[in-house]
Each structure stands twice: as C-alpha cells, then as structure tokens.
Amino acid sequence: MNALRAHAAAHLTEHIDLLDGLVRLPSVAAQGQGLDETATAVCGLFEAAGGTAEILRLPGAAPAVLAEFTGRSDRTLLFYDHYDVQPAEPLDEWTVPPFQVTVRDGRIYGRGTSDNKGDLVTRVAALRALRDTSGGLPCRVLFLVEGEEEIGSVHFDSYVAALRDRLRADACVWEYGDRDPAGRMNVIAGVKGICYVELELTAASRDLHSSLGALVEGAATRLAWAVAGLRDATGRILIPGFYDRVTPPRAKAVAATREVPFEEGQMQMHVGVRGFIGGRTGGDALRALLFEPTCTVCGLEAGYTGGGMKTVLPRRARAKIDFRLVPDQDPEEIVRLLRAHLDRAGFADCAIKPLGGERAFQTDLSHPFVRTVVDAVRQSTGRETVLLPTSAGTGPMYPLGDLLGVPILSIGSGYWGCNAHAPDEHIRVDDFEETIVMIAHLLERFALES
Ligand SMILES: [Zn+2]
C-alpha cells in the first residue's frame, strides 16, 4: 500500500487537473446541457488510463458510457457513476466559479466535485496507480456511467437491460460515499425507493369571488383535506394496502444498525428542529430513517400568495408528494393504491400525475463482498468504518442489483459537509487522495476473494 500512497501523493495535481477537465463541462441533465461532450470526455479519461470505452445511446436518452479494463484475474468489479450534475443555481451564492475547479483551504470546489465527478476521477486514478506500481490491474474492471442520475435515471433500467450480458460482474461499487464528522467512512449497502406524484384539483371553471365560499368549496381547501388524509402525525401512511409488501428488515441489517452511531440531538441541531415525527429518539429514530417508508408533501401551490389581501376562491390547487419506499414496494402499485384511496375518500376528481418511480434495493450483508469492502476501507484509511444497511435516500441500484444479482456497496471521496446539490460544492483534498488509495487497495483485496 505504500507504493500506492506514494503514487497518489506524487500525482495529486495531475488527478485534480483531470477533475478540473470534467468540472469545466457543465453537464446539467435538467437543462440538457453539455451531455454529449461530457460523455466523450469520460470515454477519453478511460482510454487514457488504458481501458476500452464506448458511448451508448438509446433513443431520447442522454448517452451512457461503458468501459472495460482487463486484469490478472477474471473477477470483475463494476463501478456505477454518473457524469451529469445538478444545476449550479443560485449562482450568486457561490464564492467560486461553479464550472471550474478551485483549490482553496484544502478543498476542491466546483459543481460535481462531490456528486459525482470526484468519485469517478478517484476510481480512474486508482487504476492508474495500480498499473504504474504493479504493471497491471489485479482484476477486471467495468464502468457504467450514466448521464441522467440527477433527473431520476429515467432510462437507466433500459440501458442496464440492453447491456445485461456485457455488465456481468461479481460485485458493484456505487457512486458516492462520505465520511461522518468523526472521520469514519460510511459504507452504504442500499437505497430506498421512491414514488413521486403530482396531485391536482380543479374546483370551478375559473377563480371565483370568495363570497361564493358560502356555496362553493375551493380547490385549496379540498387539496388540503386530500393531502392531510395521506398520513397521520406519527408518520403512519393511511393509504389502505400501502404496507402490504413491507417486510421487517433482515436480522443482519438490524444488527448492523445497532453499530451505527446516531445522536438525535446533534442531528436535530444540524437540521434546526426540536424533535422528530412521533417523538422518536435514538435507535427508534434511526430505524425509521433507514427502514420505514415515508410520505412527504414537497410542495403546495394554490390561489393568491402575493402581498396584501386578495379575496379569491382558487379554482385550481396542486401538490407534489414523494413516498420513499422500502424493499418490495412497487412505485406503480403505490400509484394505484393512492388512486383507490382518493376515490374512496371523495377525491375521485383529484388527478394524479406520476412523475417518477424507483424501487428500493438492499445488499444482503452476509455476502463476503461486504467484509472485503469494510476491511479494505478500514485498512487503507486507518480509521473505523460505519456499515449502513441502506441510505435514507434513493438511487437506481435496483436495476443493477436485481438484474445482475450482484452485491452493491457505496464508498467514495465525499464527507458530511460537501454541499452536494448546493452552492460551493466541494470535497477535501486529503479525502480525494485517500480515496484513490482506498479504491486501489479494494481492487487488490477483491481480486483475492474467491
Ligand atoms: Zn446528486
């Protein structure tokens, strides 16, 4: 590992320059910007590191990149990354230019540095380190890099289905990973699913004088009732059938959760609240965060919200709702259950527009790859790790994990304060360098597994 460390240190500037090359391409999926040229640049990055790479295109989709590196063993590790980024707005809140790398105070700033161009570069840099120090790679390596992660990976399952045979691998390393405030690397073994819908109610043919409130029920009031009926104050979702497919978490996952440091006071302070839903604390709160589905009103829009008074009875009201799902829940079925629930509750006229759905995925923690990753992280960083059975967030793990049947774990170059999706996104230089060694060391250990 000393040779790897020396290599990572000696080539640090070069690797930051590689990252700068990617950050300078503003690949904002939401705005359809810079996607082709970034996919081409990613291909070039892989080829320069000694791999073969190909741009793939499905109709109507952003291009994806598939790359292959041969190694001394046929064991194959697949990396999943994405080259698209979130929009940089609000631009006036950045203290550095978003679309170029700025190194300042031990940090590497720029849109995509943490999510997830930095991870992608550390992975390529790890392969370069292995080749330069030992003449080749210990195992075969594949990369699948998509360009629509930040807009819900809309075509990702089609890409995975089309590439199924070429993606055959023994395990997969996911896009991101962060270090907690104590410096421990989070090794994350799953994601929640999501079902995102827009609800819309129309109460009248036009906005009305609110004196008609004696006779006509406004759309805003009815939408508030409809939304309030989705969940109770303890977090329990009130849609009949919603929990039918929810099974208790696996024993190994529950056991791992007991080892996860969770301080609710610190978290409450961090997010600026006095307490959690249902008064949950400690392990109970952590279990809810990781293993329970949610229903959140993400936005409400109705009537007049400008200054002063406008006595209006709004004709239309809209709500955006997300449900975070747990394994075995199917987003399409959730939409059907929601439809039936609204019909029964007197809201048959409430339109539901599904805006996105992904299923949850959790790697079985008894798979040997879990130990390999945890040990590799611990040994290369010299610090304790935290194994999280799942993230509370969502990503497209399911198409890969389910179709290929491989274990998937997430580790990367981020830390808790990265400002991902926000102004002044950054990673720390030390983490960037450490991650290169960590990934290289993982590949060495992985190659030895049988
Ligand atoms: Zn993101």
Coordinates of C-alpha atoms and ligand atoms in Angstrom, one line a residue:
M1 CA 0.0 0.0 0.0
N2 CA 3.0 2.3 0.5
A3 CA 3.7 2.4 -3.3
L4 CA 0.0 3.2 -3.9
R5 CA 0.2 6.0 -1.3
A6 CA 3.3 7.4 -2.9
H7 CA 1.8 7.3 -6.3
A8 CA -1.4 9.1 -5.1
A9 CA 0.7 11.8 -3.5
A10 CA 3.1 12.3 -6.4
H11 CA 0.2 12.5 -9.0
L12 CA -2.2 14.6 -6.9
T13 CA -2.0 17.7 -9.0
E14 CA -2.4 15.7 -12.2
H15 CA -5.5 14.0 -10.8
I16 CA -7.0 17.3 -9.7
D17 CA -6.4 18.6 -13.2
L18 CA -8.3 15.6 -14.6
L19 CA -11.2 16.5 -12.3
D20 CA -11.0 20.1 -13.5
G21 CA -11.3 18.9 -17.1
L22 CA -14.7 17.3 -16.2
V23 CA -16.0 20.1 -14.0
R24 CA -15.4 22.5 -16.8
L25 CA -18.0 20.7 -18.9
P26 CA -21.3 21.9 -17.4
S27 CA -23.3 18.6 -17.9
V28 CA -26.6 19.7 -16.3
A29 CA -29.0 17.0 -17.1
A30 CA -32.0 19.1 -16.0
Q31 CA -31.2 21.6 -18.7
G32 CA -30.0 19.0 -21.3
Q33 CA -26.6 20.8 -21.4
G34 CA -23.2 19.6 -22.3
L35 CA -24.1 15.9 -22.1
D36 CA -22.6 14.6 -25.4
E37 CA -19.3 16.4 -24.9
T38 CA -19.0 15.2 -21.3
A39 CA -19.7 11.5 -22.3
T40 CA -16.9 11.9 -24.9
A41 CA -14.6 13.3 -22.3
V42 CA -15.4 10.5 -19.9
C43 CA -14.6 8.0 -22.7
G44 CA -11.3 9.8 -23.2
L45 CA -10.5 9.6 -19.5
F46 CA -10.9 5.8 -19.5
E47 CA -8.9 5.3 -22.7
A48 CA -6.1 7.4 -21.4
A49 CA -6.0 5.1 -18.4
G50 CA -5.6 2.0 -20.5
G51 CA -9.2 0.9 -20.9
T52 CA -11.6 0.5 -23.8
A53 CA -14.6 2.7 -23.7
E54 CA -17.8 3.1 -25.8
I55 CA -20.6 5.7 -25.9
L56 CA -24.0 4.1 -25.9
R57 CA -27.2 5.8 -27.0
L58 CA -30.8 4.9 -26.5
P59 CA -33.5 7.0 -28.3
G60 CA -34.4 10.1 -26.3
A61 CA -31.9 9.4 -23.6
A62 CA -28.6 11.1 -22.6
P63 CA -25.6 8.9 -23.7
A64 CA -24.1 6.4 -21.3
V65 CA -20.5 5.2 -21.2
L66 CA -19.4 1.6 -20.8
A67 CA -15.7 1.0 -20.1
E68 CA -13.7 -2.2 -19.6
F69 CA -10.2 -2.7 -18.1
T70 CA -8.7 -6.2 -18.2
G71 CA -6.8 -7.6 -15.3
R72 CA -4.8 -10.5 -14.0
S73 CA -7.9 -12.3 -12.7
D74 CA -11.3 -12.6 -14.3
R75 CA -13.1 -11.5 -11.2
T76 CA -14.9 -8.4 -12.2
L77 CA -15.8 -5.3 -10.2
L78 CA -18.3 -2.9 -11.7
F79 CA -18.4 0.8 -10.9
Y80 CA -21.5 2.8 -11.3
D81 CA -21.1 6.6 -11.7
H82 CA -22.9 9.5 -13.4
Y83 CA -21.4 12.3 -15.4
D84 CA -24.4 14.7 -15.1
V85 CA -24.7 17.3 -12.3
Q86 CA -27.3 19.4 -10.7
P87 CA -27.8 23.0 -12.0
A88 CA -25.5 25.5 -10.3
E89 CA -28.2 28.0 -9.5
P90 CA -28.4 30.1 -7.3
L91 CA -25.2 31.4 -8.9
D92 CA -24.8 34.4 -6.6
E93 CA -24.4 32.1 -3.6
W94 CA -21.2 30.6 -5.0
T95 CA -17.9 32.1 -3.7
V96 CA -16.0 30.4 -6.6
P97 CA -16.9 29.9 -10.3
P98 CA -19.1 26.7 -10.3
F99 CA -17.8 25.2 -13.6
Q100 CA -14.1 25.0 -12.9
V101 CA -12.1 23.6 -10.1
T102 CA -10.8 26.0 -7.4
V103 CA -8.5 24.6 -4.8
R104 CA -8.7 26.6 -1.6
D105 CA -8.0 25.8 2.1
G106 CA -7.5 22.1 1.4
R107 CA -10.8 21.9 -0.5
I108 CA -11.5 21.2 -4.2
Y109 CA -14.5 23.3 -5.2
G110 CA -16.8 23.1 -8.2
R111 CA -20.1 21.7 -9.4
G112 CA -19.9 17.9 -9.5
T113 CA -16.7 17.6 -7.4
S114 CA -18.6 15.6 -4.7
D115 CA -21.6 14.4 -6.9
N116 CA -20.0 12.5 -8.5
K117 CA -17.2 13.5 -10.9
G118 CA -14.7 13.5 -8.0
D119 CA -15.5 9.8 -7.3
L120 CA -15.2 8.9 -11.0
V121 CA -11.8 10.5 -11.1
T122 CA -10.5 8.8 -7.9
R123 CA -11.6 5.5 -9.4
V124 CA -9.7 6.1 -12.7
A125 CA -6.7 7.4 -10.7
A126 CA -6.7 4.2 -8.6
L127 CA -6.4 2.1 -11.8
R128 CA -3.5 4.3 -12.9
A129 CA -1.8 3.8 -9.6
L130 CA -2.2 0.1 -9.8
R131 CA -0.9 -0.1 -13.3
D132 CA 2.1 2.2 -12.6
T133 CA 3.1 0.4 -9.4
S134 CA 2.4 -3.3 -10.3
G135 CA 2.3 -3.4 -14.1
G136 CA -1.4 -4.1 -14.4
L137 CA -4.8 -4.5 -12.6
P138 CA -5.4 -7.3 -10.2
C139 CA -8.9 -8.0 -11.6
R140 CA -11.2 -7.0 -14.4
V141 CA -13.0 -3.6 -14.0
L142 CA -16.1 -2.3 -15.7
F143 CA -17.6 1.2 -15.5
L144 CA -21.1 2.1 -16.3
V145 CA -21.5 5.9 -16.3
E146 CA -24.9 7.4 -17.0
G147 CA -26.0 11.0 -17.7
E148 CA -29.4 11.2 -16.1
E149 CA -28.9 10.4 -12.5
E150 CA -29.8 13.9 -11.3
I151 CA -33.1 13.7 -13.2
G152 CA -34.2 10.3 -11.8
S153 CA -32.2 7.9 -14.1
V154 CA -35.2 7.8 -16.4
H155 CA -33.5 5.5 -19.0
F156 CA -31.2 3.6 -16.7
D157 CA -33.1 0.4 -16.5
S158 CA -33.3 0.3 -20.3
Y159 CA -29.6 0.7 -20.5
V160 CA -29.0 -2.0 -18.0
A161 CA -31.4 -4.3 -19.8
A162 CA -29.7 -3.6 -23.1
L163 CA -26.3 -4.2 -21.7
R164 CA -27.1 -7.1 -19.4
D165 CA -24.6 -9.6 -20.8
R166 CA -21.8 -7.1 -21.0
L167 CA -22.3 -5.9 -17.4
R168 CA -21.8 -9.3 -15.9
A169 CA -19.7 -8.8 -12.7
D170 CA -19.1 -10.3 -9.3
A171 CA -19.8 -7.1 -7.3
C172 CA -20.6 -3.4 -7.8
V173 CA -19.3 -0.2 -6.2
W174 CA -21.8 2.6 -6.2
E175 CA -21.2 6.3 -7.0
Y176 CA -20.7 8.1 -3.7
G177 CA -19.6 7.8 -0.1
D178 CA -19.0 10.2 2.7
R179 CA -17.0 10.5 6.0
D180 CA -19.0 11.4 9.1
P181 CA -18.0 14.3 11.4
A182 CA -15.7 11.8 13.3
G183 CA -14.0 10.9 10.0
R184 CA -15.5 7.4 9.8
M185 CA -16.2 6.3 6.2
N186 CA -19.8 5.3 5.7
V187 CA -20.1 2.1 3.7
I188 CA -23.7 2.1 2.4
A189 CA -25.4 -1.1 1.3
G190 CA -28.7 0.1 -0.2
V191 CA -31.1 2.8 -1.1
K192 CA -34.8 3.5 -0.5
G193 CA -37.1 3.6 -3.5
I194 CA -39.4 6.5 -4.4
C195 CA -42.8 7.2 -5.9
Y196 CA -43.2 10.9 -6.8
V197 CA -46.6 12.2 -7.8
E198 CA -48.3 15.5 -8.5
L199 CA -51.9 15.9 -7.4
E200 CA -54.2 18.4 -8.9
L201 CA -57.8 19.5 -8.0
T202 CA -60.0 21.8 -10.1
A203 CA -62.9 23.3 -8.2
A204 CA -64.6 25.6 -10.7
S205 CA -64.4 26.9 -14.3
R206 CA -62.4 30.0 -13.1
D207 CA -61.2 31.7 -10.0
L208 CA -64.2 33.0 -8.1
H209 CA -65.1 35.8 -5.7
S210 CA -64.5 34.4 -2.3
S211 CA -68.0 35.5 -1.2
L212 CA -69.0 32.3 -3.0
G213 CA -67.2 30.4 -0.2
A214 CA -70.7 30.0 1.3
L215 CA -71.6 27.7 -1.5
V216 CA -68.5 26.5 -3.4
E217 CA -65.6 24.5 -1.9
G218 CA -62.3 26.0 -3.1
A219 CA -59.6 23.8 -4.6
A220 CA -57.1 24.8 -2.0
T221 CA -59.3 23.6 0.9
R222 CA -60.1 20.3 -0.8
L223 CA -56.5 19.7 -1.6
A224 CA -55.5 20.3 2.0
W225 CA -58.0 17.7 3.1
A226 CA -56.9 15.2 0.5
V227 CA -53.2 15.7 1.5
A228 CA -54.0 15.6 5.2
G229 CA -55.6 12.2 4.8
L230 CA -52.5 10.5 3.4
R231 CA -50.6 10.3 6.7
D232 CA -51.1 10.7 10.4
A233 CA -49.0 12.7 12.8
T234 CA -47.0 9.6 13.9
G235 CA -45.7 9.1 10.3
R236 CA -48.1 6.2 9.6
I237 CA -49.3 6.3 6.0
L238 CA -53.1 5.9 5.8
I239 CA -53.5 4.6 2.3
P240 CA -55.0 1.1 2.6
G241 CA -52.7 -1.6 1.3
F242 CA -49.6 0.7 1.5
Y243 CA -47.8 -1.6 4.0
D244 CA -48.9 -4.9 2.4
R245 CA -45.5 -5.6 0.9
V246 CA -43.4 -4.1 3.6
T247 CA -41.4 -6.8 5.4
P248 CA -39.3 -6.4 8.5
P249 CA -35.7 -5.6 7.8
R250 CA -33.3 -8.6 7.7
A251 CA -31.7 -9.6 11.1
K252 CA -28.2 -8.7 9.8
A253 CA -29.4 -5.3 8.8
V254 CA -31.0 -4.6 12.2
A255 CA -27.8 -5.9 13.9
A256 CA -25.6 -3.5 11.7
T257 CA -27.9 -0.6 12.6
R258 CA -27.1 -1.2 16.3
E259 CA -23.4 -0.3 15.5
V260 CA -24.3 2.9 13.7
P261 CA -23.5 6.0 15.7
F262 CA -26.7 8.1 15.8
E263 CA -27.1 11.1 18.1
E264 CA -30.5 12.6 17.6
G265 CA -29.7 15.8 19.5
Q266 CA -26.8 16.6 17.1
M267 CA -29.0 15.8 14.1
Q268 CA -31.8 17.9 15.4
M269 CA -29.4 20.8 15.9
H270 CA -28.0 20.3 12.4
V271 CA -31.3 20.4 10.7
G272 CA -32.8 23.0 13.0
V273 CA -35.8 21.1 14.6
R274 CA -36.7 20.4 18.2
G275 CA -37.9 16.9 17.8
F276 CA -38.7 14.2 15.3
I277 CA -42.0 12.9 13.9
G278 CA -43.8 10.8 16.6
G279 CA -41.4 11.9 19.2
R280 CA -38.9 9.3 18.0
T281 CA -35.5 9.1 19.6
G282 CA -32.3 7.1 19.5
G283 CA -32.4 3.7 17.8
D284 CA -36.1 4.1 17.1
A285 CA -35.4 7.2 15.1
L286 CA -32.6 5.6 13.2
R287 CA -34.7 2.6 12.3
A288 CA -37.5 4.9 11.0
L289 CA -34.9 6.8 8.9
L290 CA -33.5 3.6 7.3
F291 CA -36.3 1.1 7.2
E292 CA -39.6 2.9 7.1
P293 CA -41.4 4.3 4.1
T294 CA -42.3 8.0 4.2
C295 CA -44.9 10.3 2.7
T296 CA -43.7 14.0 2.4
V297 CA -45.5 17.0 0.9
C298 CA -42.8 18.5 -1.2
G299 CA -44.8 21.5 -2.4
L300 CA -48.2 23.1 -2.5
E301 CA -49.5 25.6 -4.9
A302 CA -52.8 27.3 -4.9
G303 CA -54.6 30.7 -5.0
Y304 CA -53.1 34.0 -4.2
T305 CA -49.8 34.2 -2.2
G306 CA -48.7 37.7 -3.0
G307 CA -48.6 40.7 -0.7
G308 CA -51.8 42.1 1.0
M309 CA -55.3 40.7 0.5
K310 CA -56.9 39.2 -2.4
T311 CA -60.3 37.6 -1.6
V312 CA -60.3 34.8 -4.1
L313 CA -61.6 31.3 -4.2
P314 CA -59.0 29.5 -6.2
R315 CA -60.2 27.2 -9.0
R316 CA -57.1 25.0 -9.0
A317 CA -54.6 23.6 -6.5
R318 CA -51.6 21.4 -6.9
A319 CA -49.4 19.3 -4.6
K320 CA -46.1 17.5 -5.1
I321 CA -45.8 14.4 -2.9
D322 CA -43.0 11.9 -2.5
F323 CA -43.2 8.5 -0.9
R324 CA -39.8 6.9 0.0
L325 CA -40.2 3.2 -0.4
V326 CA -38.6 0.1 1.2
P327 CA -37.7 -3.2 -0.5
D328 CA -40.6 -5.0 -2.3
Q329 CA -42.8 -1.9 -2.6
D330 CA -43.5 -1.1 -6.2
P331 CA -44.0 2.5 -7.2
E332 CA -46.6 1.7 -9.8
E333 CA -48.6 -0.2 -7.3
I334 CA -48.4 2.7 -4.9
V335 CA -49.9 5.0 -7.5
R336 CA -52.8 2.5 -7.9
L337 CA -53.3 2.3 -4.2
L338 CA -53.3 6.1 -3.9
R339 CA -55.9 6.3 -6.7
A340 CA -58.2 3.9 -4.9
H341 CA -57.7 5.7 -1.6
L342 CA -58.5 9.1 -3.1
D343 CA -61.6 7.7 -4.9
R344 CA -62.9 6.2 -1.6
A345 CA -62.2 9.4 0.3
G346 CA -64.3 11.6 -2.0
F347 CA -61.5 12.9 -4.3
A348 CA -62.2 11.0 -7.4
D349 CA -61.7 14.3 -9.3
C350 CA -58.2 14.7 -7.9
A351 CA -55.8 14.0 -10.9
I352 CA -52.6 12.0 -10.1
K353 CA -49.7 12.6 -12.4
P354 CA -46.8 10.1 -11.6
L355 CA -43.5 12.0 -12.1
G356 CA -41.0 9.3 -11.2
G357 CA -40.6 5.9 -9.5
E358 CA -37.7 3.8 -8.4
R359 CA -37.6 0.6 -6.3
A360 CA -35.5 0.2 -3.2
F361 CA -32.5 -2.1 -3.0
Q362 CA -30.5 -3.6 -0.1
T363 CA -27.5 -5.8 -0.4
D364 CA -27.5 -8.9 1.8
L365 CA -25.0 -8.0 4.5
S366 CA -23.9 -11.7 4.8
H367 CA -22.3 -11.5 1.3
P368 CA -18.5 -11.8 1.6
F369 CA -18.0 -8.6 -0.5
V370 CA -19.4 -6.6 2.4
R371 CA -16.5 -7.7 4.6
T372 CA -14.0 -7.2 1.8
V373 CA -15.1 -3.5 1.4
V374 CA -15.3 -2.8 5.1
D375 CA -11.8 -4.3 5.7
A376 CA -10.3 -2.5 2.7
V377 CA -11.7 0.8 3.8
R378 CA -10.6 0.3 7.4
Q379 CA -7.1 -0.8 6.4
S380 CA -6.4 1.9 3.8
T381 CA -7.8 4.8 5.9
G382 CA -6.6 3.5 9.3
R383 CA -10.0 4.5 10.8
E384 CA -13.2 2.8 11.9
T385 CA -15.9 2.5 9.3
V386 CA -19.7 2.6 9.7
L387 CA -21.7 0.0 7.8
L388 CA -25.2 1.4 6.9
P389 CA -27.6 -1.3 5.7
T390 CA -29.2 1.4 3.5
S391 CA -29.3 5.0 2.8
A392 CA -32.4 7.0 3.6
G393 CA -32.1 8.4 0.1
T394 CA -32.8 7.0 -3.4
G395 CA -30.7 5.9 -6.4
P396 CA -31.0 3.5 -9.3
M397 CA -29.4 0.5 -7.5
Y398 CA -32.4 -1.8 -8.1
P399 CA -32.0 -2.3 -11.9
L400 CA -28.3 -3.4 -11.4
G401 CA -28.7 -5.3 -8.2
D402 CA -31.8 -7.1 -9.3
L403 CA -31.0 -7.9 -12.9
L404 CA -27.3 -8.8 -12.4
G405 CA -27.8 -10.2 -8.9
V406 CA -24.7 -8.6 -7.5
P407 CA -24.0 -7.1 -4.1
I408 CA -23.7 -3.3 -4.3
L409 CA -21.9 -1.0 -1.8
S410 CA -21.2 2.7 -1.9
I411 CA -17.9 4.3 -0.9
G412 CA -16.4 7.4 -2.2
S413 CA -14.5 10.7 -1.8
G414 CA -17.1 12.9 0.0
Y415 CA -17.6 14.0 3.6
W416 CA -20.6 15.2 5.6
G417 CA -20.1 18.9 4.7
C418 CA -19.8 18.6 0.9
N419 CA -22.7 20.9 -0.1
A420 CA -23.8 18.4 -2.7
H421 CA -26.6 19.9 -4.9
A422 CA -25.9 23.3 -3.3
P423 CA -23.6 26.3 -3.9
D424 CA -19.9 25.8 -3.1
E425 CA -20.0 22.1 -3.6
H426 CA -16.6 20.7 -2.7
I427 CA -14.6 17.7 -1.5
R428 CA -11.4 17.8 0.7
V429 CA -8.0 17.3 -1.0
D430 CA -7.0 14.8 1.7
D431 CA -10.1 12.7 1.1
F432 CA -9.6 12.8 -2.6
E433 CA -6.1 11.4 -2.2
E434 CA -7.1 8.9 0.4
T435 CA -10.0 7.6 -1.8
I436 CA -7.6 6.8 -4.6
V437 CA -5.6 4.6 -2.3
M438 CA -8.8 3.1 -0.8
I439 CA -10.2 2.1 -4.2
A440 CA -6.8 0.7 -5.4
H441 CA -6.5 -1.3 -2.2
L442 CA -10.1 -2.6 -2.5
L443 CA -9.3 -3.9 -6.0
E444 CA -6.3 -5.8 -4.7
R445 CA -8.3 -7.4 -1.9
F446 CA -11.3 -8.1 -4.2
A447 CA -9.1 -10.0 -6.7
L448 CA -8.0 -12.4 -3.9
E449 CA -11.6 -13.3 -3.0
S450 CA -12.9 -16.5 -4.4
Ligands
ZN1 ZN -26.9 14.1 -6.9

